[in-house]
């Protein structure tokens, strides 16, 4: 099981009794859903409503709130058609269980229709981030620095080549990436960010030998500032941001280019093996074509593999989710991720020796992530134009899992259970394999078994 940071709130910031602190309700409850306590169903007048064929619908009290406009009766020919279909299947007039009318007060509808209501709620949940995200999709990042300053914390690099130390990048729009020595610690050792006007680099004090502990989080600035933070699999990087561990929710909006790609050109798990097969065929075709000067061979390979791909037309319209594959799909850019292995193979001193190279690598990931964002975000707005789709991204990417001191014990128990069940499965499979091997010379036995007879026994002597 992968080891990673979890997002948790500061226990000292919560009430010792578990009650809400003054002002917390305003933070937790969106304004459209603030309302006085509703009366119980028995205290409100309501009658049951049934349609023309006897199906129970919303009670009169709820219906008038959800549909404030005056209702119209359905056309008679459509009612007759419905009855005909039900009679054909012997369903018309069948007894149905009816429920007492349910009545409660809803928050005021924002608009005259449900469509208008949810559109306004979506806009309210999306702004000002949607406007920022649209603007940022048209921005080109400046060139990354040619030289890096080996200084712990954040350093801001200006376009004129100068730099200075800062507490945090006070930007409204950033593309962000972190690097982790994952065998040593789940905490970041390097982070890079870029905005429309500048580049930023963060170095862990532990990496530079200024701290005995590796437990350093990356600060991003005032949590009350509305901010767009773009990254690929940004949830991984979010777990290393200091402000995200505050009990009060930040106004950071994490836009994940991987999630945007999945929404626009993603694939389900059952499609992945087929896509990988076609990718392998394409790679083999390109390799054989480049290594051979035979025009006939190239044409033969092209025709054969194209005929196979015609059966799966979706293959060319999708890719797996890694940054390398997503960048190739959307931007036709090939990137080298081999330097990523250094963070799992080298120790702290060796990482320091390659610091310029690894900062270049992290900055290159930021640059290519922004190029992907410029493509895939606009595609996302075309495929999912309703503001609720965009507004939901903020909440889906900003969840918090509160934990206490028992969290470590839970992780240890989960890991122990996982390993025990894995070992049990492997042992059971080995037993079944040995049992099958014992009857390899007894065809009448394995052919008479519903499971064993499906195996390929042709290779057994």
Tab-separated table of C-alpha atoms in Angstrom:
chain	number	residue	atom	x	y	z
A	1	UNK	CA	0.000	0.000	0.000
A	2	UNK	CA	1.360	3.423	-0.874
A	3	UNK	CA	2.358	5.671	1.996
A	4	UNK	CA	1.211	9.260	1.693
A	5	UNK	CA	0.269	12.262	3.775
A	6	UNK	CA	-3.354	12.662	4.777
A	7	UNK	CA	-5.108	15.977	5.102
A	8	UNK	CA	-6.272	16.549	8.623
A	9	UNK	CA	-7.458	19.471	10.700
A	10	UNK	CA	-5.649	20.839	13.723
A	11	UNK	CA	-7.335	19.259	16.769
A	12	UNK	CA	-6.488	22.291	18.910
A	13	UNK	CA	-8.550	24.509	16.606
A	14	UNK	CA	-11.768	22.616	17.310
A	15	UNK	CA	-14.075	23.004	20.264
A	16	UNK	CA	-13.218	20.546	23.081
A	17	UNK	CA	-16.893	19.658	23.295
A	18	UNK	CA	-17.262	19.132	19.567
A	19	UNK	CA	-19.682	22.086	19.302
A	20	UNK	CA	-19.438	24.669	16.549
A	21	UNK	CA	-17.414	27.753	17.344
A	22	UNK	CA	-18.877	31.219	16.659
A	23	UNK	CA	-18.955	31.873	12.929
A	24	UNK	CA	-18.256	28.272	11.894
A	25	UNK	CA	-21.776	27.741	10.539
A	26	UNK	CA	-21.213	30.498	7.989
A	27	UNK	CA	-18.140	28.640	6.777
A	28	UNK	CA	-19.751	25.224	6.559
A	29	UNK	CA	-23.158	26.163	5.155
A	30	UNK	CA	-23.481	27.671	1.641
A	31	UNK	CA	-25.604	30.802	1.695
A	32	UNK	CA	-28.344	29.400	-0.557
A	33	UNK	CA	-29.061	26.720	2.049
A	34	UNK	CA	-29.206	28.902	5.141
A	35	UNK	CA	-32.768	28.769	6.407
A	36	UNK	CA	-34.711	28.679	9.616
A	37	UNK	CA	-35.479	25.329	11.165
A	38	UNK	CA	-38.198	23.663	9.165
A	39	UNK	CA	-41.471	22.678	10.723
A	40	UNK	CA	-42.249	19.002	11.008
A	41	UNK	CA	-44.309	17.347	8.300
A	42	UNK	CA	-47.304	16.920	10.628
A	43	UNK	CA	-47.486	20.664	11.330
A	44	UNK	CA	-47.719	21.752	7.680
A	45	UNK	CA	-50.875	21.456	5.569
A	46	UNK	CA	-50.383	19.201	2.568
A	47	UNK	CA	-52.344	16.855	0.371
A	48	UNK	CA	-51.237	13.935	-1.734
A	49	UNK	CA	-51.014	14.486	-5.482
A	50	UNK	CA	-51.478	11.868	-8.185
A	51	UNK	CA	-51.027	12.152	-11.932
A	52	UNK	CA	-53.554	11.117	-14.576
A	53	UNK	CA	-52.628	7.436	-14.359
A	54	UNK	CA	-52.501	7.206	-10.574
A	55	UNK	CA	-48.786	7.607	-9.833
A	56	UNK	CA	-48.142	9.454	-6.565
A	57	UNK	CA	-46.106	12.649	-6.926
A	58	UNK	CA	-44.728	15.411	-4.706
A	59	UNK	CA	-47.118	16.641	-2.040
A	60	UNK	CA	-48.947	19.888	-2.673
A	61	UNK	CA	-46.773	21.786	-0.159
A	62	UNK	CA	-43.440	20.685	-1.676
A	63	UNK	CA	-44.641	20.935	-5.260
A	64	UNK	CA	-45.596	24.593	-4.947
A	65	UNK	CA	-42.067	25.407	-3.726
A	66	UNK	CA	-40.206	23.412	-6.379
A	67	UNK	CA	-42.435	24.487	-9.262
A	68	UNK	CA	-43.747	27.987	-8.459
A	69	UNK	CA	-45.171	28.508	-11.940
A	70	UNK	CA	-48.743	27.432	-12.578
A	71	UNK	CA	-48.823	23.862	-13.837
A	72	UNK	CA	-50.563	22.775	-17.025
A	73	UNK	CA	-52.321	19.521	-17.708
A	74	UNK	CA	-50.605	17.086	-20.092
A	75	UNK	CA	-52.123	16.638	-23.584
A	76	UNK	CA	-54.895	14.055	-23.621
A	77	UNK	CA	-53.362	12.061	-26.496
A	78	UNK	CA	-50.161	11.533	-24.467
A	79	UNK	CA	-52.138	10.370	-21.448
A	80	UNK	CA	-54.060	7.936	-23.665
A	81	UNK	CA	-50.786	6.683	-25.170
A	82	UNK	CA	-49.383	6.045	-21.671
A	83	UNK	CA	-52.494	4.121	-20.694
A	84	UNK	CA	-52.265	2.044	-23.859
A	85	UNK	CA	-48.667	1.045	-23.085
A	86	UNK	CA	-49.541	0.155	-19.507
A	87	UNK	CA	-52.554	-1.905	-20.598
A	88	UNK	CA	-50.372	-3.749	-23.108
A	89	UNK	CA	-48.139	-4.861	-20.242
A	90	UNK	CA	-51.054	-5.430	-17.868
A	91	UNK	CA	-49.915	-2.686	-15.515
A	92	UNK	CA	-52.713	-0.137	-15.776
A	93	UNK	CA	-54.806	0.065	-12.637
A	94	UNK	CA	-52.548	-2.175	-10.580
A	95	UNK	CA	-52.763	-1.396	-6.919
A	96	UNK	CA	-49.949	0.823	-5.614
A	97	UNK	CA	-48.905	1.591	-2.088
A	98	UNK	CA	-49.504	5.228	-1.285
A	99	UNK	CA	-47.597	7.197	1.325
A	100	UNK	CA	-48.819	10.008	3.554
A	101	UNK	CA	-47.964	13.412	2.047
A	102	UNK	CA	-44.538	14.675	3.119
A	103	UNK	CA	-44.310	18.412	3.775
A	104	UNK	CA	-41.330	20.544	4.717
A	105	UNK	CA	-40.055	24.014	3.890
A	106	UNK	CA	-37.320	24.271	1.285
A	107	UNK	CA	-34.812	27.103	0.880
A	108	UNK	CA	-36.075	29.768	-1.481
A	109	UNK	CA	-35.724	28.826	-5.136
A	110	UNK	CA	-33.078	30.973	-6.819
A	111	UNK	CA	-34.998	31.779	-9.986
A	112	UNK	CA	-38.257	30.743	-11.551
A	113	UNK	CA	-37.229	27.196	-12.566
A	114	UNK	CA	-35.022	24.407	-11.247
A	115	UNK	CA	-32.680	24.867	-14.224
A	116	UNK	CA	-32.230	28.537	-13.373
A	117	UNK	CA	-31.843	27.660	-9.669
A	118	UNK	CA	-28.967	25.224	-10.220
A	119	UNK	CA	-27.342	27.446	-12.839
A	120	UNK	CA	-27.225	30.349	-10.369
A	121	UNK	CA	-25.923	28.114	-7.584
A	122	UNK	CA	-23.265	26.791	-9.940
A	123	UNK	CA	-22.190	30.303	-10.917
A	124	UNK	CA	-22.108	31.359	-7.283
A	125	UNK	CA	-19.957	28.345	-6.334
A	126	UNK	CA	-17.641	28.860	-9.318
A	127	UNK	CA	-16.790	32.549	-9.062
A	128	UNK	CA	-14.325	34.182	-8.966
A	129	UNK	CA	-12.414	31.015	-9.793
A	130	UNK	CA	-14.110	30.355	-13.139
A	131	UNK	CA	-13.169	33.808	-14.418
A	132	UNK	CA	-9.618	33.310	-13.161
A	133	UNK	CA	-9.362	29.857	-14.753
A	134	UNK	CA	-10.586	31.141	-18.133
A	135	UNK	CA	-8.042	33.958	-18.040
A	136	UNK	CA	-5.227	31.630	-16.966
A	137	UNK	CA	-5.955	29.285	-19.870
A	138	UNK	CA	-4.891	32.100	-22.220
A	139	UNK	CA	-1.669	32.913	-20.352
A	140	UNK	CA	1.840	31.936	-21.464
A	141	UNK	CA	4.323	31.321	-18.663
A	142	UNK	CA	7.631	33.217	-18.685
A	143	UNK	CA	10.829	31.284	-19.365
A	144	UNK	CA	12.130	29.370	-16.326
A	145	UNK	CA	15.305	30.619	-14.625
A	146	UNK	CA	18.671	29.610	-16.061
A	147	UNK	CA	20.267	29.536	-12.613
A	148	UNK	CA	18.748	28.469	-9.301
A	149	UNK	CA	19.531	29.869	-5.868
A	150	UNK	CA	20.289	27.177	-3.268
A	151	UNK	CA	18.258	28.713	-0.456
A	152	UNK	CA	15.667	27.101	1.801
A	153	UNK	CA	12.087	28.280	1.554
A	154	UNK	CA	10.640	30.189	-1.394
A	155	UNK	CA	12.681	32.176	-3.904
A	156	UNK	CA	10.969	34.349	-6.507
A	157	UNK	CA	12.627	34.612	-9.933
A	158	UNK	CA	11.804	37.713	-11.981
A	159	UNK	CA	11.867	37.888	-15.774
A	160	UNK	CA	14.889	40.236	-15.707
A	161	UNK	CA	17.035	37.485	-14.139
A	162	UNK	CA	16.951	38.784	-10.556
A	163	UNK	CA	15.619	36.883	-7.563
A	164	UNK	CA	14.761	37.392	-3.907
A	165	UNK	CA	13.622	35.338	-0.928
A	166	UNK	CA	9.913	35.501	-0.067
A	167	UNK	CA	7.629	33.884	2.488
A	168	UNK	CA	5.152	32.548	-0.097
A	169	UNK	CA	4.065	33.282	-3.673
A	170	UNK	CA	1.177	35.750	-3.263
A	171	UNK	CA	-0.344	34.939	-6.652
A	172	UNK	CA	-3.960	34.466	-7.709
A	173	UNK	CA	-3.062	31.877	-10.372
A	174	UNK	CA	-0.254	29.309	-10.180
A	175	UNK	CA	0.891	26.104	-11.836
A	176	UNK	CA	2.456	23.950	-9.143
A	177	UNK	CA	4.450	20.732	-8.681
A	178	UNK	CA	6.345	19.045	-5.852
A	179	UNK	CA	9.035	16.371	-5.714
A	180	UNK	CA	9.323	13.849	-2.872
A	181	UNK	CA	12.088	11.505	-1.779
A	182	UNK	CA	9.387	8.938	-1.250
A	183	UNK	CA	11.623	6.239	0.264
A	184	UNK	CA	12.833	8.687	2.919
A	185	UNK	CA	9.696	10.674	3.720
A	186	UNK	CA	6.269	11.673	2.329
A	187	UNK	CA	7.169	15.369	2.718
A	188	UNK	CA	8.268	17.465	-0.268
A	189	UNK	CA	11.942	18.370	-0.739
A	190	UNK	CA	11.507	20.517	-3.877
A	191	UNK	CA	8.579	22.532	-5.216
A	192	UNK	CA	8.261	24.735	-8.270
A	193	UNK	CA	5.495	27.130	-9.259
A	194	UNK	CA	4.942	29.601	-12.074
A	195	UNK	CA	2.545	32.454	-12.664
A	196	UNK	CA	1.894	34.839	-15.508
A	197	UNK	CA	4.755	37.076	-14.352
A	198	UNK	CA	7.316	35.022	-12.390
A	199	UNK	CA	8.778	31.664	-11.391
A	200	UNK	CA	9.098	30.326	-7.853
A	201	UNK	CA	11.164	27.548	-6.269
A	202	UNK	CA	10.930	26.108	-2.755
A	203	UNK	CA	13.647	24.001	-1.094
A	204	UNK	CA	13.228	22.041	2.112
A	205	UNK	CA	15.464	23.174	5.001
A	206	UNK	CA	16.045	19.479	5.714
A	207	UNK	CA	17.380	18.907	2.197
A	208	UNK	CA	19.913	21.717	2.618
A	209	UNK	CA	21.033	20.456	6.027
A	210	UNK	CA	19.443	23.340	7.967
A	211	UNK	CA	16.936	21.179	9.864
A	212	UNK	CA	17.050	17.819	11.612
A	213	UNK	CA	13.487	16.956	10.655
A	214	UNK	CA	12.115	16.364	7.172
A	215	UNK	CA	8.584	17.349	8.253
A	216	UNK	CA	8.270	20.641	6.378
A	217	UNK	CA	5.120	21.702	4.499
A	218	UNK	CA	5.083	24.127	1.576
A	219	UNK	CA	3.399	27.499	2.280
A	220	UNK	CA	1.379	29.107	-0.519
A	221	UNK	CA	0.232	32.328	1.122
A	222	UNK	CA	-2.905	33.936	2.531
A	223	UNK	CA	-5.622	31.237	2.785
A	224	UNK	CA	-8.324	33.910	2.433
A	225	UNK	CA	-7.152	34.850	-1.062
A	226	UNK	CA	-9.110	33.294	-3.932
A	227	UNK	CA	-6.489	31.345	-5.821
A	228	UNK	CA	-6.300	28.920	-8.762
A	229	UNK	CA	-3.635	26.197	-8.361
A	230	UNK	CA	-3.115	23.995	-11.425
A	231	UNK	CA	-1.274	20.681	-11.303
A	232	UNK	CA	-1.287	17.155	-12.667
A	233	UNK	CA	-2.700	14.790	-10.028
A	234	UNK	CA	-2.810	17.903	-7.862
A	235	UNK	CA	-4.236	16.024	-4.883
A	236	UNK	CA	-0.781	14.523	-4.330
A	237	UNK	CA	0.803	17.998	-4.227
A	238	UNK	CA	-2.037	19.482	-2.147
A	239	UNK	CA	-1.190	17.077	0.676
A	240	UNK	CA	2.142	18.911	1.020
A	241	UNK	CA	0.726	22.462	1.259
A	242	UNK	CA	0.778	23.982	4.760
A	243	UNK	CA	-2.449	26.002	4.564
A	244	UNK	CA	-4.526	22.933	3.686
A	245	UNK	CA	-4.104	21.638	7.243
A	246	UNK	CA	-6.092	24.483	8.767
A	247	UNK	CA	-9.523	23.772	10.255
A	248	UNK	CA	-10.854	26.755	8.291
A	249	UNK	CA	-11.152	26.009	4.591
A	250	UNK	CA	-8.877	27.976	2.300
A	251	UNK	CA	-10.077	29.659	-0.889
A	252	UNK	CA	-7.619	27.639	-2.949
A	253	UNK	CA	-9.202	26.024	-6.019
A	254	UNK	CA	-7.125	23.043	-7.118
A	255	UNK	CA	-7.541	22.337	-10.827
A	256	UNK	CA	-6.287	18.881	-11.719
A	257	UNK	CA	-5.260	18.460	-15.362
A	258	UNK	CA	-5.504	14.680	-14.910
A	259	UNK	CA	-9.155	14.939	-13.839
A	260	UNK	CA	-9.924	17.371	-16.665
A	261	UNK	CA	-8.370	14.927	-19.138
A	262	UNK	CA	-10.403	12.023	-17.734
A	263	UNK	CA	-13.603	14.052	-18.142
A	264	UNK	CA	-12.793	14.913	-21.761
A	265	UNK	CA	-10.686	12.054	-23.174
A	266	UNK	CA	-10.464	9.478	-20.410
A	267	UNK	CA	-11.164	5.755	-20.516
A	268	UNK	CA	-12.600	3.188	-18.156
A	269	UNK	CA	-10.552	0.377	-16.631
A	270	UNK	CA	-11.883	-2.162	-19.151
A	271	UNK	CA	-10.633	-0.064	-22.036
A	272	UNK	CA	-7.107	0.278	-20.702
A	273	UNK	CA	-5.778	-3.171	-21.846
A	274	UNK	CA	-7.020	-2.515	-25.396
A	275	UNK	CA	-5.419	0.935	-25.427
A	276	UNK	CA	-2.110	-0.470	-24.129
A	277	UNK	CA	-2.169	-3.147	-26.841
A	278	UNK	CA	-2.609	-0.560	-29.579
A	279	UNK	CA	0.092	1.632	-28.055
A	280	UNK	CA	2.492	-1.296	-28.053
A	281	UNK	CA	1.639	-1.986	-31.713
A	282	UNK	CA	2.228	1.651	-32.657
A	283	UNK	CA	5.557	1.729	-30.839
A	284	UNK	CA	6.661	-1.497	-32.542
A	285	UNK	CA	5.568	-0.182	-35.937
A	286	UNK	CA	7.469	3.064	-35.457
A	287	UNK	CA	10.573	1.201	-34.295
A	288	UNK	CA	10.571	-1.273	-37.194
A	289	UNK	CA	9.901	1.499	-39.688
A	290	UNK	CA	12.795	3.585	-38.390
A	291	UNK	CA	15.182	0.626	-38.356
A	292	UNK	CA	14.273	-0.628	-41.828
A	293	UNK	CA	14.617	1.071	-45.171
A	294	UNK	CA	12.089	-1.247	-46.768
A	295	UNK	CA	9.147	0.744	-48.100
A	296	UNK	CA	7.183	-2.480	-48.636
A	297	UNK	CA	7.651	-3.565	-45.006
A	298	UNK	CA	6.594	-0.165	-43.731
A	299	UNK	CA	3.472	-0.203	-45.908
A	300	UNK	CA	2.620	-3.763	-44.820
A	301	UNK	CA	2.918	-2.893	-41.148
A	302	UNK	CA	0.916	0.288	-41.622
A	303	UNK	CA	-1.959	-1.470	-43.399
A	304	UNK	CA	-2.106	-4.399	-40.971
A	305	UNK	CA	-2.093	-2.319	-37.807
A	306	UNK	CA	-4.406	0.342	-39.182
A	307	UNK	CA	-6.977	-2.323	-40.018
A	308	UNK	CA	-6.845	-3.479	-36.377
A	309	UNK	CA	-7.194	0.082	-35.073
A	310	UNK	CA	-10.214	0.726	-37.272
A	311	UNK	CA	-12.103	-1.760	-35.103
A	312	UNK	CA	-11.387	0.414	-32.030
A	313	UNK	CA	-11.814	3.982	-33.242
A	314	UNK	CA	-11.919	5.363	-29.692
A	315	UNK	CA	-8.259	4.396	-29.135
A	316	UNK	CA	-7.005	7.444	-31.006
A	317	UNK	CA	-9.305	9.715	-29.002
A	318	UNK	CA	-8.064	8.749	-25.556
A	319	UNK	CA	-4.949	8.111	-23.490
A	320	UNK	CA	-3.974	6.913	-20.033
A	321	UNK	CA	-3.586	9.478	-17.273
A	322	UNK	CA	0.157	9.954	-16.722
A	323	UNK	CA	1.568	13.407	-17.483
A	324	UNK	CA	3.784	11.909	-20.165
A	325	UNK	CA	0.870	10.309	-22.032
A	326	UNK	CA	-1.496	13.242	-21.508
A	327	UNK	CA	1.144	15.699	-22.807
A	328	UNK	CA	1.709	13.510	-25.854
A	329	UNK	CA	-2.020	13.239	-26.520
A	330	UNK	CA	-3.000	16.901	-26.129
A	331	UNK	CA	0.215	18.726	-27.065
A	332	UNK	CA	2.138	16.120	-29.116
A	333	UNK	CA	5.099	16.661	-26.788
A	334	UNK	CA	7.409	13.845	-25.681
A	335	UNK	CA	8.853	14.345	-22.210
A	336	UNK	CA	11.609	12.436	-20.397
A	337	UNK	CA	10.646	11.332	-16.889
A	338	UNK	CA	13.809	9.326	-16.152
A	339	UNK	CA	15.122	11.957	-13.711
A	340	UNK	CA	12.167	11.217	-11.459
A	341	UNK	CA	13.945	7.985	-10.468
A	342	UNK	CA	16.655	10.009	-8.711
A	343	UNK	CA	14.204	10.871	-5.926
A	344	UNK	CA	13.776	7.173	-5.142
A	345	UNK	CA	17.382	6.074	-5.686
A	346	UNK	CA	19.609	8.861	-4.293
A	347	UNK	CA	20.205	9.999	-0.721
A	348	UNK	CA	19.933	13.574	0.530
A	349	UNK	CA	23.547	14.465	-0.216
A	350	UNK	CA	23.336	13.100	-3.769
A	351	UNK	CA	20.112	15.032	-4.387
A	352	UNK	CA	21.888	18.207	-3.269
A	353	UNK	CA	24.667	17.446	-5.752
A	354	UNK	CA	22.123	17.293	-8.597
A	355	UNK	CA	19.977	20.156	-7.337
A	356	UNK	CA	20.179	22.337	-10.462
A	357	UNK	CA	19.314	19.390	-12.697
A	358	UNK	CA	16.391	18.320	-10.521
A	359	UNK	CA	15.021	21.857	-10.223
A	360	UNK	CA	15.127	22.038	-14.035
A	361	UNK	CA	13.198	18.752	-14.123
A	362	UNK	CA	10.542	20.016	-11.680
A	363	UNK	CA	10.221	23.307	-13.571
A	364	UNK	CA	9.846	21.404	-16.857
A	365	UNK	CA	6.935	19.462	-15.356
A	366	UNK	CA	5.320	22.757	-14.343
A	367	UNK	CA	5.766	24.172	-17.854
A	368	UNK	CA	4.321	21.113	-19.620
A	369	UNK	CA	1.452	20.897	-17.106
A	370	UNK	CA	0.508	24.466	-17.984
A	371	UNK	CA	0.586	23.665	-21.707
A	372	UNK	CA	-1.721	20.703	-21.072
A	373	UNK	CA	-4.008	22.902	-18.961
A	374	UNK	CA	-4.400	25.461	-21.751
A	375	UNK	CA	-5.664	22.700	-24.030
A	376	UNK	CA	-7.692	20.475	-21.760
A	377	UNK	CA	-9.460	23.174	-19.704
A	378	UNK	CA	-11.124	24.739	-22.730
A	379	UNK	CA	-12.067	21.260	-23.944
A	380	UNK	CA	-13.597	20.582	-20.532
A	381	UNK	CA	-15.747	23.705	-20.755
A	382	UNK	CA	-16.981	22.541	-24.177
A	383	UNK	CA	-17.853	19.055	-22.916
A	384	UNK	CA	-19.181	20.167	-19.500
A	385	UNK	CA	-20.477	23.724	-20.001
A	386	UNK	CA	-22.765	23.898	-16.947
A	387	UNK	CA	-21.205	25.931	-14.093
A	388	UNK	CA	-22.149	23.229	-11.572
A	389	UNK	CA	-19.633	20.911	-13.279
A	390	UNK	CA	-16.832	23.407	-12.694
A	391	UNK	CA	-18.006	24.421	-9.224
A	392	UNK	CA	-18.069	20.782	-8.108
A	393	UNK	CA	-14.364	20.454	-8.940
A	394	UNK	CA	-13.476	22.802	-6.102
A	395	UNK	CA	-15.241	20.723	-3.480
A	396	UNK	CA	-14.120	17.373	-4.890
A	397	UNK	CA	-10.474	18.508	-4.804
A	398	UNK	CA	-10.642	20.166	-1.371
A	399	UNK	CA	-11.859	17.411	0.929
A	400	UNK	CA	-10.445	17.120	4.435
A	401	UNK	CA	-10.141	13.929	6.480
A	402	UNK	CA	-9.954	14.829	10.197
A	403	UNK	CA	-7.865	12.311	12.163
A	404	UNK	CA	-6.533	11.882	15.703
A	405	UNK	CA	-3.638	9.978	17.234
A	406	UNK	CA	-5.263	6.649	16.383
A	407	UNK	CA	-4.660	7.290	12.650
A	408	UNK	CA	-1.183	5.737	12.739
A	409	UNK	CA	-2.581	2.626	14.421
A	410	UNK	CA	-5.318	2.421	11.784
A	411	UNK	CA	-2.744	2.600	8.968
A	412	UNK	CA	-0.611	-0.102	10.590
A	413	UNK	CA	-3.608	-2.398	11.072
A	414	UNK	CA	-4.807	-1.819	7.509
A	415	UNK	CA	-1.331	-2.625	6.162
A	416	UNK	CA	-1.112	-5.714	8.348
A	417	UNK	CA	-4.545	-6.932	7.192
A	418	UNK	CA	-3.682	-6.258	3.547
A	419	UNK	CA	-0.440	-8.260	3.767
A	420	UNK	CA	-2.125	-11.114	5.645
A	421	UNK	CA	-4.933	-11.419	3.094
A	422	UNK	CA	-2.464	-11.184	0.206
A	423	UNK	CA	-0.349	-13.963	1.693
A	424	UNK	CA	-3.446	-16.102	2.268
A	425	UNK	CA	-4.509	-15.707	-1.354
A	426	UNK	CA	-1.015	-16.533	-2.644
A	427	UNK	CA	-0.787	-19.602	-0.377
A	428	UNK	CA	-4.214	-20.823	-1.499
A	429	UNK	CA	-3.317	-20.356	-5.164
A	430	UNK	CA	-0.083	-22.302	-4.622
A	431	UNK	CA	-2.054	-25.137	-3.013
A	432	UNK	CA	-4.487	-25.246	-5.951
A	433	UNK	CA	-1.589	-25.244	-8.420
A	434	UNK	CA	0.113	-28.157	-6.616
A	435	UNK	CA	-3.168	-30.082	-6.499
A	436	UNK	CA	-3.652	-29.577	-10.233
A	437	UNK	CA	-0.066	-30.653	-10.866
A	438	UNK	CA	-0.704	-33.945	-9.042
A	439	UNK	CA	-3.298	-34.991	-11.635
A	440	UNK	CA	-1.463	-33.817	-14.763
A	441	UNK	CA	-1.191	-37.439	-15.911
A	442	UNK	CA	-4.821	-38.282	-15.113
A	443	UNK	CA	-6.794	-36.799	-18.010
A	444	UNK	CA	-10.065	-38.340	-16.848
A	445	UNK	CA	-9.839	-36.392	-13.580
A	446	UNK	CA	-9.006	-32.904	-14.871
A	447	UNK	CA	-11.386	-33.251	-17.829
A	448	UNK	CA	-14.153	-34.145	-15.398
A	449	UNK	CA	-13.557	-31.025	-13.310
A	450	UNK	CA	-15.544	-27.937	-14.403
A	451	UNK	CA	-12.645	-25.597	-13.599
A	452	UNK	CA	-9.550	-27.625	-14.412
A	453	UNK	CA	-10.789	-28.701	-17.834
A	454	UNK	CA	-10.750	-25.051	-18.941
A	455	UNK	CA	-6.957	-24.912	-18.498
A	456	UNK	CA	-4.522	-25.595	-21.315
A	457	UNK	CA	-3.063	-29.038	-20.611
A	458	UNK	CA	-1.489	-29.489	-24.038
A	459	UNK	CA	2.005	-28.634	-22.793
A	460	UNK	CA	2.026	-31.341	-20.124
A	461	UNK	CA	4.101	-34.418	-20.916
